[in-house]
Amino acid sequence: MQLSFHKMNGAGNDFVVIDNRELNIQLNKEQIAWLCDRQRGIGADGLLAVEPAQKGANYRFRYYNADGGEAEMCGNGARCFGKFVSRLSEPHKKMVTFETIAGTLSAEILGDQVRIAMSTPTDLVLGSTIRVAGLEGTVHSINTGVPHVVVFVDDLENLDVVKYGAALRYHDSYAPAGTNVNFAKVLDEQHIAIRTYERGVEGETLACGTGMTACALIHHLITDAPGPIQVNVAGGDTLEIGFETYESDTFSDVTLTGPADFVYQGVITF
Ligand SMILES: N[C@H](CCC[C@H](N)C(=O)O)C(=O)O
């Protein structure tokens, strides 16, 4: 098979992008995992596939983690997907819509930044006590398109994200689907820093869009900080989470704004 692809980067979360609008590309889990393998393949945190829409949006966005498994959505991937498909038409679209397992989303192209209108968060649980890897602590969880656990810590820089992230990711409380795990530090009222252990990558990534969204929304619920919230991610970028709230813990108009960059285009034969 000869496969044309683009490599894109969303704040350090990197992706292989394939245009499968003709539905002529059939990849199995092992092949996707190989394409994402950083030693043996192209190397990426995940693979984005453009497919024809089924429910009236412009496109369908299918997301696969580095282990080859399909996930409901990817926030950084959605920004890259939006920028990629905006260029499939002339003139380039400024706004595109795409269907995901987590719902139909829209991407607004703002120069080198892209703003995603995220799905409405669900499954919020604040303030659970959990014991992992010999430690007991308070965790929060929410689904921002995919499941996330959020733990607020003081020493983010020296934290063993893989040890504690994997322990929570595989904890019985989140079985069988598992969860992504985010460690967040409050910098000031509208500014946090996070590090993320990602399900399906099974390691720390340089950024996680749905994860930073989860951390920002839970930060608001705990501190009543107004939006937008600025989020520093491990890769060095700062992204913005916007939202409206009404009643106690109900959100609307959740947005994720940040960079989405083309890195290179290639052809791989296998
Ligand atoms: N690893 C996640 C999907 C990708 C999320 C992340 N890359 C993002 O930017 O939202 C999961 O299996 O739920």
Short mmCIF file of C-alpha atoms and ligand atoms in Angstrom, two decimals:
data_model
loop_
_atom_site.label_atom_id
_atom_site.label_comp_id
_atom_site.label_asym_id
_atom_site.label_seq_id
_atom_site.Cartn_x
_atom_site.Cartn_y
_atom_site.Cartn_z
CA MET A 1 0.00 0.00 0.00
CA GLN A 2 1.18 3.55 -0.77
CA LEU A 3 -0.31 6.09 1.66
CA SER A 4 -0.15 9.88 1.26
CA PHE A 5 -0.36 11.72 4.56
CA HIS A 6 0.20 15.05 6.26
CA LYS A 7 1.93 15.45 9.62
CA MET A 8 0.34 18.11 11.82
CA ASN A 9 0.95 19.45 15.30
CA GLY A 10 -1.53 20.91 17.76
CA ALA A 11 0.48 22.51 20.61
CA GLY A 12 2.85 19.53 20.69
CA ASN A 13 0.18 16.83 20.33
CA ASP A 14 1.11 15.46 16.92
CA PHE A 15 -0.89 13.61 14.31
CA VAL A 16 -0.81 11.72 11.03
CA VAL A 17 -3.63 13.09 8.85
CA ILE A 18 -5.13 11.08 5.98
CA ASP A 19 -7.73 12.19 3.45
CA ASN A 20 -10.15 9.29 3.20
CA ARG A 21 -13.08 11.13 1.60
CA GLU A 22 -13.21 8.42 -1.08
CA LEU A 23 -13.30 5.72 1.65
CA ASN A 24 -10.63 3.85 -0.31
CA ILE A 25 -8.18 3.59 2.61
CA GLN A 26 -8.73 0.65 4.94
CA LEU A 27 -6.32 0.56 7.91
CA ASN A 28 -6.55 -1.93 10.76
CA LYS A 29 -5.58 -1.29 14.38
CA GLU A 30 -2.08 -2.76 13.95
CA GLN A 31 -1.39 -0.64 10.85
CA ILE A 32 -2.50 2.57 12.60
CA ALA A 33 -0.34 1.69 15.61
CA TRP A 34 2.62 1.10 13.25
CA LEU A 35 2.07 4.45 11.48
CA CYS A 36 2.09 6.17 14.90
CA ASP A 37 5.15 4.27 16.13
CA ARG A 38 7.98 6.78 16.70
CA GLN A 39 10.77 4.26 15.92
CA ARG A 40 9.23 2.07 13.24
CA GLY A 41 6.70 4.28 11.53
CA ILE A 42 5.94 8.00 11.00
CA GLY A 43 5.46 8.68 14.72
CA ALA A 44 2.48 10.49 16.25
CA ASP A 45 0.15 10.63 19.26
CA GLY A 46 -2.73 9.76 16.96
CA LEU A 47 -4.18 9.56 13.45
CA LEU A 48 -6.91 11.81 12.04
CA ALA A 49 -8.99 10.51 9.12
CA VAL A 50 -11.17 12.75 6.93
CA GLU A 51 -14.29 10.90 5.82
CA PRO A 52 -17.49 12.03 4.11
CA ALA A 53 -20.17 13.36 6.46
CA GLN A 54 -23.14 11.12 7.27
CA LYS A 55 -25.37 13.61 9.12
CA GLY A 56 -25.14 16.86 7.20
CA ALA A 57 -21.89 18.35 8.47
CA ASN A 58 -19.07 19.22 6.08
CA TYR A 59 -16.99 16.14 7.01
CA ARG A 60 -16.70 13.21 9.41
CA PHE A 61 -13.68 13.27 11.76
CA ARG A 62 -12.44 9.87 12.92
CA TYR A 63 -9.76 9.82 15.62
CA TYR A 64 -7.41 6.95 16.45
CA ASN A 65 -4.96 6.90 19.37
CA ALA A 66 -1.34 5.84 18.91
CA ASP A 67 -2.29 2.30 19.99
CA GLY A 68 -4.58 2.10 16.95
CA GLY A 69 -7.80 2.22 18.94
CA GLU A 70 -10.57 4.63 17.92
CA ALA A 71 -11.53 7.31 20.45
CA GLU A 72 -14.61 9.54 20.54
CA MET A 73 -12.80 12.82 19.91
CA CYS A 74 -9.53 14.71 20.21
CA GLY A 75 -9.40 18.42 20.97
CA ASN A 76 -5.94 19.19 19.58
CA GLY A 77 -6.69 16.84 16.71
CA ALA A 78 -9.95 18.70 16.02
CA ARG A 79 -8.01 21.97 15.58
CA CYS A 80 -5.62 20.28 13.14
CA PHE A 81 -8.54 18.56 11.37
CA GLY A 82 -10.35 21.89 11.06
CA LYS A 83 -7.35 23.62 9.53
CA PHE A 84 -6.71 20.68 7.18
CA VAL A 85 -10.24 20.47 5.81
CA SER A 86 -10.61 24.27 5.61
CA ARG A 87 -7.98 24.11 2.84
CA LEU A 88 -9.80 21.44 0.83
CA SER A 89 -11.99 24.14 -0.71
CA GLU A 90 -11.08 27.28 -2.64
CA PRO A 91 -11.29 29.85 -1.25
CA HIS A 92 -10.33 28.30 2.09
CA LYS A 93 -13.29 28.05 4.44
CA LYS A 94 -13.16 30.08 7.66
CA MET A 95 -15.64 27.78 9.43
CA VAL A 96 -16.06 24.02 9.02
CA THR A 97 -18.26 21.46 10.76
CA PHE A 98 -17.47 17.80 11.33
CA GLU A 99 -19.12 14.80 12.89
CA THR A 100 -17.39 12.86 15.69
CA ILE A 101 -18.54 10.10 18.05
CA ALA A 102 -18.78 12.87 20.69
CA GLY A 103 -21.11 14.95 18.49
CA THR A 104 -20.94 17.43 15.61
CA LEU A 105 -18.37 20.15 16.22
CA SER A 106 -17.32 23.31 14.45
CA ALA A 107 -13.87 24.81 13.88
CA GLU A 108 -13.26 28.49 13.20
CA ILE A 109 -9.95 29.28 11.49
CA LEU A 110 -8.38 32.39 13.09
CA GLY A 111 -5.08 32.78 11.24
CA ASP A 112 -2.63 30.29 12.74
CA GLN A 113 -5.06 29.61 15.61
CA VAL A 114 -8.18 27.49 15.44
CA ARG A 115 -11.19 27.71 17.77
CA ILE A 116 -13.21 24.55 18.38
CA ALA A 117 -16.75 24.68 19.72
CA MET A 118 -16.54 21.67 22.02
CA SER A 119 -19.31 19.22 22.87
CA THR A 120 -21.31 19.83 26.05
CA PRO A 121 -19.41 18.29 28.98
CA THR A 122 -21.01 15.32 30.75
CA ASP A 123 -20.42 12.88 33.63
CA LEU A 124 -19.12 15.50 36.07
CA VAL A 125 -18.03 14.12 39.46
CA LEU A 126 -16.35 16.57 41.85
CA GLY A 127 -14.28 15.64 44.89
CA SER A 128 -13.90 11.86 44.96
CA THR A 129 -11.34 10.37 47.33
CA ILE A 130 -9.20 7.71 45.67
CA ARG A 131 -6.16 5.68 46.67
CA VAL A 132 -3.53 4.91 44.03
CA ALA A 133 0.14 3.94 44.11
CA GLY A 134 0.19 4.23 47.88
CA LEU A 135 -1.26 7.76 47.92
CA GLU A 136 -4.76 8.96 48.80
CA GLY A 137 -6.07 12.10 47.19
CA THR A 138 -9.00 14.05 45.82
CA VAL A 139 -9.84 13.62 42.15
CA HIS A 140 -12.47 15.08 39.86
CA SER A 141 -13.77 13.63 36.60
CA ILE A 142 -15.65 14.94 33.58
CA ASN A 143 -16.20 13.94 29.96
CA THR A 144 -15.22 16.70 27.50
CA GLY A 145 -15.65 14.47 24.46
CA VAL A 146 -13.51 11.76 26.06
CA PRO A 147 -13.21 10.85 29.76
CA HIS A 148 -10.84 12.81 31.99
CA VAL A 149 -9.69 12.72 35.57
CA VAL A 150 -8.33 15.97 37.03
CA VAL A 151 -6.06 16.18 40.07
CA PHE A 152 -4.86 19.54 41.42
CA VAL A 153 -1.26 19.45 42.70
CA ASP A 154 1.26 21.95 44.05
CA ASP A 155 4.46 20.53 42.54
CA LEU A 156 3.58 19.90 38.88
CA GLU A 157 7.17 20.11 37.63
CA ASN A 158 8.53 17.20 39.68
CA LEU A 159 5.48 14.94 39.54
CA ASP A 160 5.93 11.40 38.17
CA VAL A 161 3.11 11.81 35.61
CA VAL A 162 3.58 8.35 34.11
CA LYS A 163 3.54 6.54 37.45
CA TYR A 164 0.47 8.27 38.89
CA GLY A 165 -1.16 8.82 35.52
CA ALA A 166 -1.05 5.15 34.61
CA ALA A 167 -2.27 4.15 38.10
CA LEU A 168 -5.36 6.33 37.70
CA ARG A 169 -5.86 5.53 34.00
CA TYR A 170 -6.15 1.80 34.85
CA HIS A 171 -7.95 2.23 38.19
CA ASP A 172 -11.04 0.05 38.68
CA SER A 173 -13.15 3.19 39.17
CA TYR A 174 -12.74 3.97 35.46
CA ALA A 175 -12.86 0.45 34.02
CA PRO A 176 -13.45 -0.81 31.42
CA ALA A 177 -13.03 2.24 29.16
CA GLY A 178 -10.30 3.80 31.28
CA THR A 179 -9.64 7.53 31.33
CA ASN A 180 -7.13 10.24 30.51
CA VAL A 181 -5.45 11.76 33.58
CA ASN A 182 -4.57 15.42 34.07
CA PHE A 183 -2.50 17.03 36.82
CA ALA A 184 -3.17 20.76 37.19
CA LYS A 185 -1.56 23.60 39.12
CA VAL A 186 -3.33 26.92 39.72
CA LEU A 187 -1.10 29.84 38.70
CA ASP A 188 -3.69 32.56 39.30
CA GLU A 189 -7.45 33.07 39.06
CA GLN A 190 -7.68 32.62 35.28
CA HIS A 191 -4.44 30.76 34.58
CA ILE A 192 -3.50 27.14 35.21
CA ALA A 193 -0.71 24.80 34.12
CA ILE A 194 -1.31 21.12 33.33
CA ARG A 195 0.42 17.86 32.45
CA THR A 196 -1.51 14.95 30.94
CA TYR A 197 -1.20 11.17 30.80
CA GLU A 198 -3.18 10.12 27.73
CA ARG A 199 -5.21 6.92 27.38
CA GLY A 200 -4.28 5.15 24.16
CA VAL A 201 -0.89 6.83 23.99
CA GLU A 202 -0.09 5.36 27.41
CA GLY A 203 2.26 8.14 28.27
CA GLU A 204 2.54 11.87 28.86
CA THR A 205 1.79 14.03 25.84
CA LEU A 206 2.91 17.63 25.33
CA ALA A 207 -0.69 18.81 25.22
CA CYS A 208 -4.21 17.38 25.46
CA GLY A 209 -7.07 19.56 24.22
CA THR A 210 -9.97 17.78 25.88
CA GLY A 211 -7.78 17.46 28.98
CA MET A 212 -7.04 21.16 29.27
CA THR A 213 -10.72 21.82 28.74
CA ALA A 214 -11.57 19.44 31.59
CA CYS A 215 -9.05 21.14 33.91
CA ALA A 216 -10.28 24.66 33.08
CA LEU A 217 -13.95 23.78 33.66
CA ILE A 218 -13.26 22.04 36.95
CA HIS A 219 -11.02 24.94 38.03
CA HIS A 220 -14.05 27.20 37.43
CA LEU A 221 -16.35 24.94 39.44
CA ILE A 222 -13.96 24.86 42.40
CA THR A 223 -12.90 28.53 42.43
CA ASP A 224 -15.72 30.26 40.50
CA ALA A 225 -13.00 31.79 38.29
CA PRO A 226 -14.58 33.48 35.27
CA GLY A 227 -13.70 32.38 31.76
CA PRO A 228 -11.73 32.40 29.61
CA ILE A 229 -9.06 30.34 31.37
CA GLN A 230 -5.49 30.33 30.02
CA VAL A 231 -3.80 26.93 30.14
CA ASN A 232 -0.03 26.32 30.01
CA VAL A 233 0.74 22.89 28.57
CA ALA A 234 3.86 20.75 28.85
CA GLY A 235 4.97 21.56 25.31
CA GLY A 236 5.27 25.27 26.18
CA ASP A 237 2.15 26.66 24.50
CA THR A 238 -0.65 28.53 26.27
CA LEU A 239 -4.17 27.83 25.01
CA GLU A 240 -7.54 29.35 25.91
CA ILE A 241 -10.71 27.71 27.20
CA GLY A 242 -13.90 29.75 26.95
CA PHE A 243 -17.29 28.85 28.41
CA GLU A 244 -20.61 30.14 29.63
CA THR A 245 -22.17 28.77 32.80
CA TYR A 246 -25.69 28.77 34.12
CA GLU A 247 -27.27 27.18 37.17
CA SER A 248 -24.61 25.48 39.33
CA ASP A 249 -22.46 23.23 37.20
CA THR A 250 -23.90 23.46 33.71
CA PHE A 251 -21.72 24.71 30.88
CA SER A 252 -22.49 25.95 27.39
CA ASP A 253 -20.46 27.49 24.58
CA VAL A 254 -17.29 25.67 25.61
CA THR A 255 -14.44 26.61 23.25
CA LEU A 256 -10.83 25.50 22.85
CA THR A 257 -8.53 27.92 21.02
CA GLY A 258 -4.93 27.22 20.10
CA PRO A 259 -2.39 26.55 17.35
CA ALA A 260 -2.67 23.95 14.58
CA ASP A 261 0.36 23.63 12.30
CA PHE A 262 1.31 21.71 9.20
CA VAL A 263 4.74 20.07 9.64
CA TYR A 264 5.30 18.10 6.42
CA GLN A 265 3.59 16.00 3.74
CA GLY A 266 4.73 12.53 2.78
CA VAL A 267 4.07 9.18 1.17
CA ILE A 268 4.69 5.95 3.06
CA THR A 269 4.76 2.49 1.48
CA PHE A 270 3.92 -0.66 3.42
N1 LIG B 1 -6.25 9.93 24.21
C1 LIG B 1 -7.64 10.41 24.25
C2 LIG B 1 -8.06 10.95 22.86
C3 LIG B 1 -7.21 12.13 22.44
C4 LIG B 1 -7.35 13.27 23.38
C5 LIG B 1 -6.29 14.36 23.25
N2 LIG B 1 -5.21 14.13 22.33
C6 LIG B 1 -6.94 15.71 22.96
O1 LIG B 1 -6.27 16.61 22.40
O2 LIG B 1 -8.12 15.89 23.35
C7 LIG B 1 -8.56 9.26 24.64
O3 LIG B 1 -8.28 8.11 24.31
O4 LIG B 1 -9.59 9.54 25.24
#
